[in-house]
Short mmCIF file of C-alpha atoms and ligand atoms in Angstrom, two decimals:
data_model
loop_
_atom_site.label_atom_id
_atom_site.label_comp_id
_atom_site.label_asym_id
_atom_site.label_seq_id
_atom_site.Cartn_x
_atom_site.Cartn_y
_atom_site.Cartn_z
CA UNK A 1 -10.30 73.93 -37.20
CA UNK A 2 -9.29 77.48 -38.04
CA UNK A 3 -5.66 76.64 -37.46
CA UNK A 4 -5.78 73.46 -39.55
CA UNK A 5 -7.43 75.25 -42.44
CA UNK A 6 -5.03 78.20 -42.29
CA UNK A 7 -2.09 75.79 -42.27
CA UNK A 8 -3.58 74.18 -45.39
CA UNK A 9 -3.64 77.50 -47.25
CA UNK A 10 -7.08 78.90 -46.45
CA UNK A 11 -7.63 82.23 -44.81
CA UNK A 12 -10.30 83.80 -42.71
CA UNK A 13 -12.99 85.76 -44.48
CA UNK A 14 -13.46 89.29 -43.13
CA UNK A 15 -17.22 88.71 -42.75
CA UNK A 16 -19.46 85.65 -43.26
CA UNK A 17 -20.89 86.74 -46.63
CA UNK A 18 -17.37 86.94 -48.08
CA UNK A 19 -16.70 83.25 -47.39
CA UNK A 20 -16.63 80.60 -50.07
CA UNK A 21 -16.56 77.84 -47.46
CA UNK A 22 -18.67 77.94 -44.31
CA UNK A 23 -18.02 75.47 -41.50
CA UNK A 24 -20.77 75.27 -38.87
CA UNK A 25 -19.43 73.80 -35.65
CA UNK A 26 -22.27 72.31 -33.65
CA UNK A 27 -23.32 71.24 -30.17
CA UNK A 28 -26.13 68.74 -29.58
CA UNK A 29 -26.38 68.85 -25.80
CA UNK A 30 -29.93 70.23 -25.96
CA UNK A 31 -32.51 70.29 -28.72
CA UNK A 32 -32.34 74.08 -28.97
CA UNK A 33 -28.76 73.85 -30.21
CA UNK A 34 -29.84 71.50 -32.95
CA UNK A 35 -32.68 73.83 -33.96
CA UNK A 36 -30.19 76.67 -34.35
CA UNK A 37 -28.18 74.56 -36.75
CA UNK A 38 -31.24 73.74 -38.82
CA UNK A 39 -32.20 77.39 -39.24
CA UNK A 40 -28.62 78.39 -40.06
CA UNK A 41 -28.40 75.67 -42.72
CA UNK A 42 -31.71 76.96 -44.12
CA UNK A 43 -30.26 80.48 -44.45
CA UNK A 44 -27.12 79.18 -46.13
CA UNK A 45 -29.19 77.04 -48.50
CA UNK A 46 -30.95 80.21 -49.72
CA UNK A 47 -27.58 81.84 -50.23
CA UNK A 48 -26.37 78.86 -52.21
CA UNK A 49 -29.17 79.39 -54.73
CA UNK A 50 -27.41 82.47 -56.06
CA UNK A 51 -23.90 81.36 -55.04
CA UNK A 52 -23.82 77.71 -56.18
CA UNK A 53 -20.09 77.30 -55.54
CA UNK A 54 -20.57 77.93 -51.80
CA UNK A 55 -19.28 74.95 -49.78
CA UNK A 56 -21.26 74.21 -46.59
CA UNK A 57 -19.80 71.93 -43.94
CA UNK A 58 -21.39 70.78 -40.68
CA UNK A 59 -18.86 69.75 -38.03
CA UNK A 60 -19.16 68.71 -34.39
CA UNK A 61 -21.66 66.74 -32.36
CA UNK A 62 -24.79 67.25 -34.48
CA UNK A 63 -22.72 66.03 -37.43
CA UNK A 64 -21.71 62.97 -35.41
CA UNK A 65 -25.25 62.33 -34.25
CA UNK A 66 -27.06 62.83 -37.54
CA UNK A 67 -24.38 61.91 -40.12
CA UNK A 68 -25.89 60.97 -43.48
CA UNK A 69 -29.37 61.97 -42.32
CA UNK A 70 -28.22 65.59 -42.40
CA UNK A 71 -27.06 65.27 -46.01
CA UNK A 72 -30.43 63.81 -46.91
CA UNK A 73 -32.43 66.44 -45.06
CA UNK A 74 -30.40 69.34 -46.45
CA UNK A 75 -29.13 68.56 -49.97
CA UNK A 76 -27.30 71.92 -50.00
CA UNK A 77 -24.76 70.52 -47.51
CA UNK A 78 -21.46 69.35 -48.99
CA UNK A 79 -19.85 67.63 -46.05
CA UNK A 80 -20.60 66.39 -42.53
CA UNK A 81 -17.76 65.59 -40.13
CA UNK A 82 -17.68 64.41 -36.54
CA UNK A 83 -15.48 65.77 -33.70
CA UNK A 84 -12.78 63.13 -34.31
CA UNK A 85 -12.43 63.91 -38.01
CA UNK A 86 -11.35 67.54 -37.91
CA UNK A 87 -7.80 66.71 -39.01
CA UNK A 88 -9.23 65.28 -42.23
CA UNK A 89 -11.03 68.50 -43.12
CA UNK A 90 -8.45 69.94 -45.59
CA UNK A 91 -8.27 66.65 -47.54
CA UNK A 92 -12.06 66.36 -47.63
CA UNK A 93 -12.34 69.92 -48.95
CA UNK A 94 -9.94 69.02 -51.76
CA UNK A 95 -12.20 66.07 -52.63
CA UNK A 96 -15.15 68.44 -52.86
CA UNK A 97 -13.16 70.81 -55.02
CA UNK A 98 -12.42 67.93 -57.36
CA UNK A 99 -16.10 67.13 -57.67
CA UNK A 100 -16.19 64.27 -55.15
CA UNK A 101 -19.48 62.95 -53.77
CA UNK A 102 -21.06 64.42 -50.67
CA UNK A 103 -19.81 62.61 -47.61
CA UNK A 104 -20.47 62.10 -43.96
CA UNK A 105 -17.25 61.24 -42.10
CA UNK A 106 -17.98 60.39 -38.48
CA UNK A 107 -15.46 57.75 -37.39
CA UNK A 108 -14.29 57.74 -33.76
CA UNK A 109 -10.51 57.32 -33.43
CA UNK A 110 -10.91 54.74 -30.66
CA UNK A 111 -7.79 52.71 -31.43
CA UNK A 112 -5.40 55.56 -32.14
CA UNK A 113 -6.80 58.70 -30.54
CA UNK A 114 -5.57 61.95 -32.05
CA UNK A 115 -5.46 65.23 -30.18
CA UNK A 116 -5.06 68.41 -32.13
CA UNK A 117 -2.19 70.48 -30.88
CA UNK A 118 -2.42 74.26 -30.94
CA UNK A 119 0.45 75.79 -32.84
CA UNK A 120 0.93 79.34 -31.61
CA UNK A 121 2.63 80.32 -34.88
CA UNK A 122 -0.58 79.86 -36.76
CA UNK A 123 -3.12 80.99 -34.24
CA UNK A 124 -3.25 84.41 -32.78
CA UNK A 125 -1.85 84.17 -29.28
CA UNK A 126 -4.39 85.02 -26.60
CA UNK A 127 -3.65 85.34 -22.87
CA UNK A 128 -6.04 82.55 -21.92
CA UNK A 129 -6.54 79.39 -23.94
CA UNK A 130 -7.75 75.77 -23.81
CA UNK A 131 -5.80 72.52 -23.92
CA UNK A 132 -7.69 69.27 -24.46
CA UNK A 133 -6.46 66.46 -22.19
CA UNK A 134 -9.10 63.79 -22.76
CA UNK A 135 -12.09 63.17 -24.97
CA UNK A 136 -15.18 61.02 -24.84
CA UNK A 137 -17.13 60.02 -21.77
CA UNK A 138 -17.53 56.74 -19.87
CA UNK A 139 -20.32 58.09 -17.65
CA UNK A 140 -23.85 57.19 -18.61
CA UNK A 141 -25.82 60.10 -17.16
CA UNK A 142 -29.27 59.19 -18.36
CA UNK A 143 -30.09 62.61 -19.85
CA UNK A 144 -26.84 63.11 -21.72
CA UNK A 145 -26.02 62.59 -25.38
CA UNK A 146 -22.25 63.11 -25.00
CA UNK A 147 -21.24 59.42 -24.65
CA UNK A 148 -22.90 58.78 -28.01
CA UNK A 149 -21.57 61.82 -29.87
CA UNK A 150 -18.05 61.67 -28.42
CA UNK A 151 -17.48 57.95 -27.81
CA UNK A 152 -15.52 56.25 -25.04
CA UNK A 153 -12.95 58.08 -22.91
CA UNK A 154 -9.52 58.49 -24.48
CA UNK A 155 -6.66 60.30 -22.78
CA UNK A 156 -3.81 62.31 -24.19
CA UNK A 157 -0.33 61.50 -22.98
CA UNK A 158 0.92 63.74 -20.17
CA UNK A 159 4.14 64.40 -22.10
CA UNK A 160 2.15 65.76 -25.05
CA UNK A 161 -0.07 67.89 -22.80
CA UNK A 162 2.89 69.41 -20.98
CA UNK A 163 4.79 70.04 -24.22
CA UNK A 164 1.79 71.88 -25.66
CA UNK A 165 1.43 74.00 -22.55
CA UNK A 166 5.15 74.81 -22.61
CA UNK A 167 4.86 75.93 -26.25
CA UNK A 168 1.83 78.05 -25.45
CA UNK A 169 3.54 79.69 -22.49
CA UNK A 170 6.62 80.42 -24.60
CA UNK A 171 4.32 82.10 -27.13
CA UNK A 172 2.77 84.35 -24.46
CA UNK A 173 -0.18 82.40 -23.04
CA UNK A 174 -0.72 83.14 -19.34
CA UNK A 175 -3.67 80.96 -18.41
CA UNK A 176 -4.66 77.50 -19.57
CA UNK A 177 -7.98 75.73 -19.09
CA UNK A 178 -7.65 71.95 -19.30
CA UNK A 179 -10.58 70.53 -21.23
CA UNK A 180 -12.37 67.22 -21.12
CA UNK A 181 -15.94 65.89 -20.86
CA UNK A 182 -15.10 64.41 -17.44
CA UNK A 183 -11.75 66.12 -17.16
CA UNK A 184 -10.83 64.76 -13.74
CA UNK A 185 -11.13 61.10 -14.74
CA UNK A 186 -7.78 61.61 -16.53
CA UNK A 187 -5.21 58.80 -16.65
CA UNK A 188 -1.90 59.00 -18.43
CA UNK A 189 -1.83 56.36 -21.20
CA UNK A 190 1.99 56.32 -20.98
CA UNK A 191 1.97 55.94 -17.18
CA UNK A 192 4.66 58.59 -16.77
CA UNK A 193 3.18 60.48 -13.85
CA UNK A 194 4.42 60.03 -10.28
CA UNK A 195 1.73 59.44 -7.66
CA UNK A 196 0.07 62.59 -6.31
CA UNK A 197 0.04 63.27 -2.55
CA UNK A 198 -2.98 61.79 -0.72
CA UNK A 199 -3.63 59.14 -3.37
CA UNK A 200 -5.21 56.28 -1.47
CA UNK A 201 -6.82 58.47 1.20
CA UNK A 202 -10.48 57.52 1.12
CA UNK A 203 -11.80 58.65 4.50
CA UNK A 204 -15.19 59.92 3.37
CA UNK A 205 -18.22 59.81 5.62
CA UNK A 206 -20.60 59.21 2.73
CA UNK A 207 -18.62 57.18 0.18
CA UNK A 208 -17.47 53.63 0.80
CA UNK A 209 -13.79 52.88 0.40
CA UNK A 210 -14.54 50.48 -2.46
CA UNK A 211 -16.37 53.12 -4.49
CA UNK A 212 -13.79 55.81 -3.66
CA UNK A 213 -11.01 53.54 -4.93
CA UNK A 214 -12.82 53.13 -8.23
CA UNK A 215 -13.18 56.90 -8.56
CA UNK A 216 -9.47 57.65 -8.12
CA UNK A 217 -7.70 59.06 -11.20
CA UNK A 218 -4.35 60.58 -12.16
CA UNK A 219 -5.73 64.06 -12.70
CA UNK A 220 -4.13 65.50 -9.55
CA UNK A 221 -0.77 64.07 -10.65
CA UNK A 222 -1.16 65.83 -14.01
CA UNK A 223 -1.80 69.16 -12.26
CA UNK A 224 1.41 68.84 -10.21
CA UNK A 225 3.39 67.95 -13.34
CA UNK A 226 2.05 70.99 -15.24
CA UNK A 227 2.75 73.33 -12.31
CA UNK A 228 6.32 72.04 -12.10
CA UNK A 229 7.16 71.90 -15.78
CA UNK A 230 5.42 75.03 -17.08
CA UNK A 231 6.67 77.56 -14.54
CA UNK A 232 5.76 80.56 -16.71
CA UNK A 233 2.07 79.70 -16.54
CA UNK A 234 0.23 82.06 -14.19
CA UNK A 235 -3.11 80.33 -13.84
CA UNK A 236 -4.49 76.85 -14.39
CA UNK A 237 -8.20 76.05 -14.71
CA UNK A 238 -10.07 72.93 -15.79
CA UNK A 239 -13.55 72.07 -16.96
CA UNK A 240 -15.75 70.12 -16.43
CA UNK A 241 -15.04 67.82 -13.53
CA UNK A 242 -17.36 65.07 -12.34
CA UNK A 243 -18.08 65.18 -8.58
CA UNK A 244 -17.23 61.49 -8.11
CA UNK A 245 -13.63 62.17 -9.20
CA UNK A 246 -13.25 65.10 -6.80
CA UNK A 247 -10.96 62.93 -4.70
CA UNK A 248 -8.90 63.68 -1.60
CA UNK A 249 -5.83 63.81 -3.86
CA UNK A 250 -7.44 66.42 -6.12
CA UNK A 251 -8.57 68.51 -3.15
CA UNK A 252 -5.01 68.33 -1.80
CA UNK A 253 -3.69 69.56 -5.17
CA UNK A 254 -6.01 72.57 -4.84
CA UNK A 255 -4.60 73.20 -1.35
CA UNK A 256 -0.98 72.93 -2.44
CA UNK A 257 -0.83 74.46 -5.91
CA UNK A 258 -1.06 78.27 -6.02
CA UNK A 259 -1.34 78.08 -9.81
CA UNK A 260 -4.83 76.53 -9.52
CA UNK A 261 -7.49 79.22 -9.57
CA UNK A 262 -9.99 79.68 -6.76
CA UNK A 263 -12.90 78.60 -8.89
CA UNK A 264 -14.49 75.29 -9.71
CA UNK A 265 -17.41 74.55 -11.97
CA UNK A 266 -18.80 71.33 -10.50
CA UNK A 267 -22.11 70.29 -12.12
CA UNK A 268 -24.53 68.82 -9.57
CA UNK A 269 -27.70 68.64 -11.77
CA UNK A 270 -30.17 68.08 -8.89
CA UNK A 271 -30.50 68.29 -5.11
CA UNK A 272 -32.73 65.22 -4.86
CA UNK A 273 -31.18 61.80 -4.26
CA UNK A 274 -34.02 60.07 -6.09
CA UNK A 275 -33.42 62.26 -9.13
CA UNK A 276 -29.64 61.88 -8.95
CA UNK A 277 -30.21 58.14 -9.05
CA UNK A 278 -32.53 58.39 -12.06
CA UNK A 279 -29.98 60.66 -13.73
CA UNK A 280 -27.33 57.95 -13.06
CA UNK A 281 -24.99 60.55 -11.57
CA UNK A 282 -23.31 58.03 -9.24
CA UNK A 283 -23.23 60.28 -6.17
CA UNK A 284 -25.70 61.44 -3.55
CA UNK A 285 -26.43 64.94 -2.38
CA UNK A 286 -24.55 64.13 0.85
CA UNK A 287 -21.48 63.01 -1.08
CA UNK A 288 -21.52 66.18 -3.19
CA UNK A 289 -21.87 68.40 -0.12
CA UNK A 290 -19.14 66.55 1.78
CA UNK A 291 -16.63 66.95 -1.06
CA UNK A 292 -17.50 70.59 -1.66
CA UNK A 293 -17.05 71.28 2.07
CA UNK A 294 -13.63 69.57 2.03
CA UNK A 295 -12.62 71.62 -0.99
CA UNK A 296 -13.84 74.85 0.58
CA UNK A 297 -11.85 74.04 3.72
CA UNK A 298 -8.74 73.47 1.60
CA UNK A 299 -9.23 76.62 -0.50
CA UNK A 300 -10.78 79.44 1.53
CA UNK A 301 -12.68 81.86 -0.69
CA UNK A 302 -13.18 79.32 -3.48
CA UNK A 303 -16.02 80.25 -5.86
CA UNK A 304 -18.15 77.27 -6.80
CA UNK A 305 -20.42 77.26 -9.83
CA UNK A 306 -22.70 74.49 -11.02
CA UNK A 307 -25.16 73.20 -13.63
CA UNK A 308 -28.73 72.23 -12.78
CA UNK A 309 -31.45 70.56 -14.82
CA UNK A 310 -35.08 71.37 -14.03
CA UNK A 311 -38.05 69.26 -15.11
CA UNK A 312 -36.15 65.99 -15.49
CA UNK A 313 -38.75 63.24 -16.14
CA UNK A 314 -40.75 62.34 -13.00
CA UNK A 315 -39.38 65.33 -11.05
CA UNK A 316 -42.03 66.30 -8.49
CA UNK A 317 -42.36 69.75 -6.94
CA UNK A 318 -40.99 68.30 -3.68
CA UNK A 319 -37.95 66.94 -5.46
CA UNK A 320 -37.42 70.26 -7.21
CA UNK A 321 -37.65 71.95 -3.79
CA UNK A 322 -34.64 69.84 -2.78
CA UNK A 323 -32.68 71.44 -5.62
CA UNK A 324 -33.70 74.85 -4.29
CA UNK A 325 -32.60 73.84 -0.80
CA UNK A 326 -29.21 72.68 -2.11
CA UNK A 327 -28.69 76.05 -3.79
CA UNK A 328 -29.60 77.74 -0.47
CA UNK A 329 -27.27 75.41 1.40
CA UNK A 330 -24.21 75.79 -0.82
CA UNK A 331 -24.76 79.36 -2.07
CA UNK A 332 -23.15 79.07 -5.50
CA UNK A 333 -21.98 82.54 -6.59
CA UNK A 334 -22.87 81.53 -10.13
CA UNK A 335 -24.96 78.79 -11.67
CA UNK A 336 -26.39 77.64 -14.98
CA UNK A 337 -29.76 75.96 -15.20
CA UNK A 338 -31.48 74.22 -18.08
CA UNK A 339 -34.90 72.82 -18.81
CA UNK A 340 -34.67 69.09 -19.42
CA UNK A 341 -34.46 68.39 -23.14
CA UNK A 342 -35.01 64.81 -24.37
CA UNK A 343 -32.08 63.72 -26.53
CA UNK A 344 -32.03 60.91 -29.10
CA UNK A 345 -30.62 57.60 -27.89
CA UNK A 346 -30.33 58.60 -24.21
CA UNK A 347 -31.56 56.27 -21.41
CA UNK A 348 -33.92 58.89 -19.90
CA UNK A 349 -36.08 58.85 -23.05
CA UNK A 350 -37.89 55.82 -21.68
CA UNK A 351 -39.01 57.88 -18.68
CA UNK A 352 -40.99 60.18 -20.99
CA UNK A 353 -40.97 63.97 -20.68
CA UNK A 354 -43.79 64.38 -18.21
CA UNK A 355 -43.05 67.79 -16.68
CA UNK A 356 -44.99 70.28 -18.84
CA UNK A 357 -43.04 73.07 -20.55
CA UNK A 358 -44.84 75.76 -18.52
CA UNK A 359 -43.93 73.96 -15.28
CA UNK A 360 -40.29 73.74 -16.40
CA UNK A 361 -40.34 77.51 -17.00
CA UNK A 362 -41.87 78.13 -13.58
CA UNK A 363 -39.19 76.00 -11.89
CA UNK A 364 -36.43 77.81 -13.77
CA UNK A 365 -37.87 81.14 -12.63
CA UNK A 366 -38.11 79.96 -9.03
CA UNK A 367 -34.52 78.82 -9.15
CA UNK A 368 -33.30 82.17 -10.40
CA UNK A 369 -35.51 84.02 -7.96
CA UNK A 370 -33.56 82.47 -5.10
CA UNK A 371 -30.22 82.59 -6.87
CA UNK A 372 -30.24 86.17 -8.23
CA UNK A 373 -29.86 87.76 -4.78
CA UNK A 374 -27.00 85.33 -4.02
CA UNK A 375 -25.13 86.29 -7.14
CA UNK A 376 -25.82 89.94 -6.53
CA UNK A 377 -24.65 89.70 -2.90
CA UNK A 378 -21.50 87.93 -4.03
CA UNK A 379 -20.59 90.60 -6.59
CA UNK A 380 -21.54 93.40 -4.17
CA UNK A 381 -19.30 91.88 -1.47
CA UNK A 382 -16.32 92.56 -3.73
CA UNK A 383 -17.01 96.31 -4.00
CA UNK A 384 -14.06 98.34 -2.76
CA UNK A 385 -11.72 95.35 -2.61
CA UNK A 386 -8.45 95.03 -4.52
CA UNK A 387 -8.30 92.10 -6.92
CA UNK A 388 -5.77 90.63 -9.28
CA UNK A 389 -7.15 90.46 -12.81
CA UNK A 390 -5.73 88.68 -15.83
CA UNK A 391 -6.61 90.97 -18.72
CA UNK A 392 -7.86 88.85 -21.59
CA UNK A 393 -8.55 91.45 -24.23
CA UNK A 394 -10.04 94.71 -25.30
CA UNK A 395 -13.50 95.31 -26.66
CA UNK A 396 -14.12 97.49 -29.71
CA UNK A 397 -15.53 100.15 -27.40
CA UNK A 398 -12.22 100.41 -25.57
CA UNK A 399 -12.92 98.63 -22.28
CA UNK A 400 -10.57 95.86 -21.24
CA UNK A 401 -12.02 92.65 -19.90
CA UNK A 402 -10.39 90.14 -17.61
CA UNK A 403 -11.09 87.69 -14.82
CA UNK A 404 -10.27 87.49 -11.15
CA UNK A 405 -8.76 84.35 -9.73
CA UNK A 406 -12.32 83.28 -8.81
CA UNK A 407 -13.60 83.84 -12.35
CA UNK A 408 -15.61 87.03 -11.87
CA UNK A 409 -15.55 89.04 -15.08
CA UNK A 410 -14.10 92.54 -14.64
CA UNK A 411 -14.31 95.49 -17.06
CA UNK A 412 -11.81 98.32 -16.79
CA UNK A 413 -10.16 101.14 -18.68
CA UNK A 414 -6.41 101.73 -19.10
CA UNK A 415 -4.12 104.33 -20.68
CA UNK A 416 -1.84 101.69 -22.21
CA UNK A 417 -2.35 98.25 -23.68
CA UNK A 418 -2.61 95.90 -20.69
CA UNK A 419 -3.75 92.80 -22.59
CA UNK A 420 -2.16 89.66 -21.14
CA UNK A 421 -1.08 91.39 -17.92
CA UNK A 422 -1.94 90.43 -14.39
CA UNK A 423 -3.01 93.78 -12.92
CA UNK A 424 -4.15 94.98 -9.51
CA UNK A 425 -7.56 96.66 -9.65
CA UNK A 426 -10.00 98.22 -7.22
CA UNK A 427 -13.57 97.03 -7.72
CA UNK A 428 -15.91 99.99 -8.01
CA UNK A 429 -19.03 98.85 -9.85
CA UNK A 430 -21.15 95.74 -9.89
CA UNK A 431 -23.33 94.81 -12.87
CA UNK A 432 -25.73 91.92 -13.35
CA UNK A 433 -23.06 89.37 -14.17
CA UNK A 434 -19.79 91.23 -13.84
CA UNK A 435 -17.78 93.96 -12.15
CA UNK A 436 -16.28 97.33 -13.09
CA UNK A 437 -12.89 98.40 -11.75
CA UNK A 438 -10.03 100.91 -11.82
CA UNK A 439 -6.36 100.09 -12.06
CA UNK A 440 -4.44 100.55 -8.81
CA UNK A 441 -1.56 101.91 -10.92
CA UNK A 442 -2.29 105.66 -11.09
CA UNK A 443 -0.20 106.24 -14.18
CA UNK A 444 -2.38 103.92 -16.27
CA UNK A 445 -5.69 104.41 -14.47
CA UNK A 446 -8.85 105.55 -16.22
CA UNK A 447 -11.60 106.65 -13.87
CA UNK A 448 -14.39 104.20 -13.36
CA UNK A 449 -16.80 107.04 -14.14
CA UNK A 450 -15.87 106.66 -17.77
CA UNK A 451 -16.71 102.99 -17.63
CA UNK A 452 -20.40 102.39 -16.85
CA UNK A 453 -21.78 102.91 -20.32
CA UNK A 454 -19.18 100.70 -21.92
CA UNK A 455 -19.12 97.99 -19.32
CA UNK A 456 -22.83 97.65 -18.70
CA UNK A 457 -23.26 97.33 -22.41
CA UNK A 458 -20.58 94.65 -22.51
CA UNK A 459 -22.30 92.91 -19.62
CA UNK A 460 -25.63 92.82 -21.40
CA UNK A 461 -24.31 91.93 -24.79
CA UNK A 462 -21.62 89.43 -24.08
CA UNK A 463 -22.49 87.43 -21.04
CA UNK A 464 -24.84 84.56 -21.23
CA UNK A 465 -27.71 85.63 -19.05
CA UNK A 466 -28.53 83.11 -16.40
CA UNK A 467 -32.04 81.79 -16.54
CA UNK A 468 -31.74 81.12 -20.20
CA UNK A 469 -30.47 78.09 -21.94
CA UNK A 470 -27.53 79.80 -23.51
CA UNK A 471 -24.92 78.18 -21.41
CA UNK A 472 -22.63 75.52 -22.76
CA UNK A 473 -19.66 75.41 -25.02
CA UNK A 474 -21.64 77.70 -27.30
CA UNK A 475 -24.77 76.20 -28.72
CA UNK A 476 -23.76 77.12 -32.22
CA UNK A 477 -20.17 78.14 -32.00
CA UNK A 478 -19.38 80.99 -34.39
CA UNK A 479 -17.88 79.10 -37.23
CA UNK A 480 -14.41 79.64 -38.55
CA UNK A 481 -15.45 81.15 -41.82
CA UNK A 482 -12.86 80.78 -44.50
CA UNK A 483 -12.20 81.91 -47.96
CA UNK A 484 -9.48 80.49 -50.08
CA UNK A 485 -6.13 82.17 -50.07
CA UNK A 486 -5.92 83.43 -53.63
CA UNK A 487 -2.18 83.02 -53.57
CA UNK A 488 -2.46 79.30 -52.85
CA UNK A 489 -2.38 76.82 -55.69
CA UNK A 490 -5.81 75.62 -54.80
CA UNK A 491 -8.47 77.04 -57.05
CA UNK A 492 -11.53 77.01 -54.90
CA UNK A 493 -13.89 79.83 -55.78
CA UNK A 494 -13.36 83.12 -54.01
CA UNK A 495 -16.02 85.76 -53.80
N1 5AD B 501 -31.33 68.48 -21.06
C1 5AD B 501 -31.04 69.60 -20.36
N2 5AD B 501 -29.80 69.91 -19.95
C2 5AD B 501 -28.81 69.05 -20.27
N3 5AD B 501 -27.50 69.09 -20.01
C3 5AD B 501 -26.93 67.99 -20.55
N4 5AD B 501 -27.85 67.24 -21.16
C4 5AD B 501 -29.05 67.88 -21.00
C5 5AD B 501 -30.37 67.59 -21.39
N5 5AD B 501 -30.68 66.49 -22.07
C6 5AD B 501 -26.87 70.15 -19.21
C7 5AD B 501 -26.22 69.60 -17.94
C8 5AD B 501 -24.75 69.69 -18.26
C9 5AD B 501 -24.71 70.89 -19.17
C10 5AD B 501 -23.48 71.03 -20.00
O1 5AD B 501 -25.83 70.74 -19.98
O2 5AD B 501 -26.56 70.45 -16.86
O3 5AD B 501 -23.95 69.84 -17.10
#
């Protein structure tokens, strides 16, 4: 959105209060996210009383879900747009400027899907960035609102994906994360991809051949094509995969492609087969464990993270104990857990919301009580080791932050600007959610003793603490706040 608006002549306001247009980008995955939007709109409505020319836009999934209802509930809003209507934003802002009526534009582009392409000339180049490869979701997980806010699955052509990655790499990007709601269900609409190795190998102990055939995709083939045609790319990640599409071919791609990181975020949601069935996840605990084991065999040292929901309707204590036992069994170095939140229009609504709030909190606490030591042991096991870190940026306080190939966050100091570099570091500190390190390169090294204050602060302030419900693509993503470029012809008010 920021890029589209900048290309249309707007520019970023230095701070929110200086903006004449505020775009709130929203997530509706849980009710809490929606609440945040409502309070933010309330604050902006107060501001609009003494700044009547302020333009307030709601974009994203809450916009899609609520549409006109939002305009009715908050008359201060000027525009509501859904995730598929971002490209129309500049034109819609012109309409507002010309005194047009308030509108809610929430059309899915089902027949001619559009994918926004990052243009590195307009955006600031960062070492690690995202590339969308598919949108929408054909799963029907009973708790999840995504199929209704994002529509049916649509895939971007492999040629377009690869061209975008090539442009990004040429502009200095080092790491790309492929994005999609069920990213590994990808199929190339242009059918340009050669078959990936191990396509058609369905020798699972817990999945019938018929089901496994249905779950095959072309995602592995896309990974090979990217690795081959974007040779300057150092690391490739993807999120979020669905376990049923973690096929033999995809596991083989992990084994063969050094560009793929040693980390996978593979949401499991529950350890109980009865619950998985009620959640309509389309796999069993045994299937999940079998595939994870095959992946771990293929990629020694792989770090697996997951999402879990506690207090799904009808979840008994015994069933919740099965989730605990799965966490014990698989020892995820990192996990995100959420209290079940009933969402409008989802199939699980008819099951009620019978696990009391206090019980949900207790289960969340129990989960973290068994997971905290695991995470701590994992981070502690890295102390003293040498790791390769891709440096993503520098904090205001001077510490650099990057990630290991397994996704652990590392803070370090340096005597020169190392942003965007792949550096060797020695791990010397472990915090709650991250690590502190020193550069192996003596000439650039800053002692780790100068780091604790900075890094522990960064750890507290910037990482989503586990055990809360802050995980996700950002519940209320900091909005691209714009003011009008005074030099542009457009005469929108500027503060
Ligand atoms: N309630 C609680 N958590 C949810 N998630 C998705 N929908 C809900 C819901 N209704 C969680 C899942 C998913 C993550 C992004 O959000 O764990 O993997």
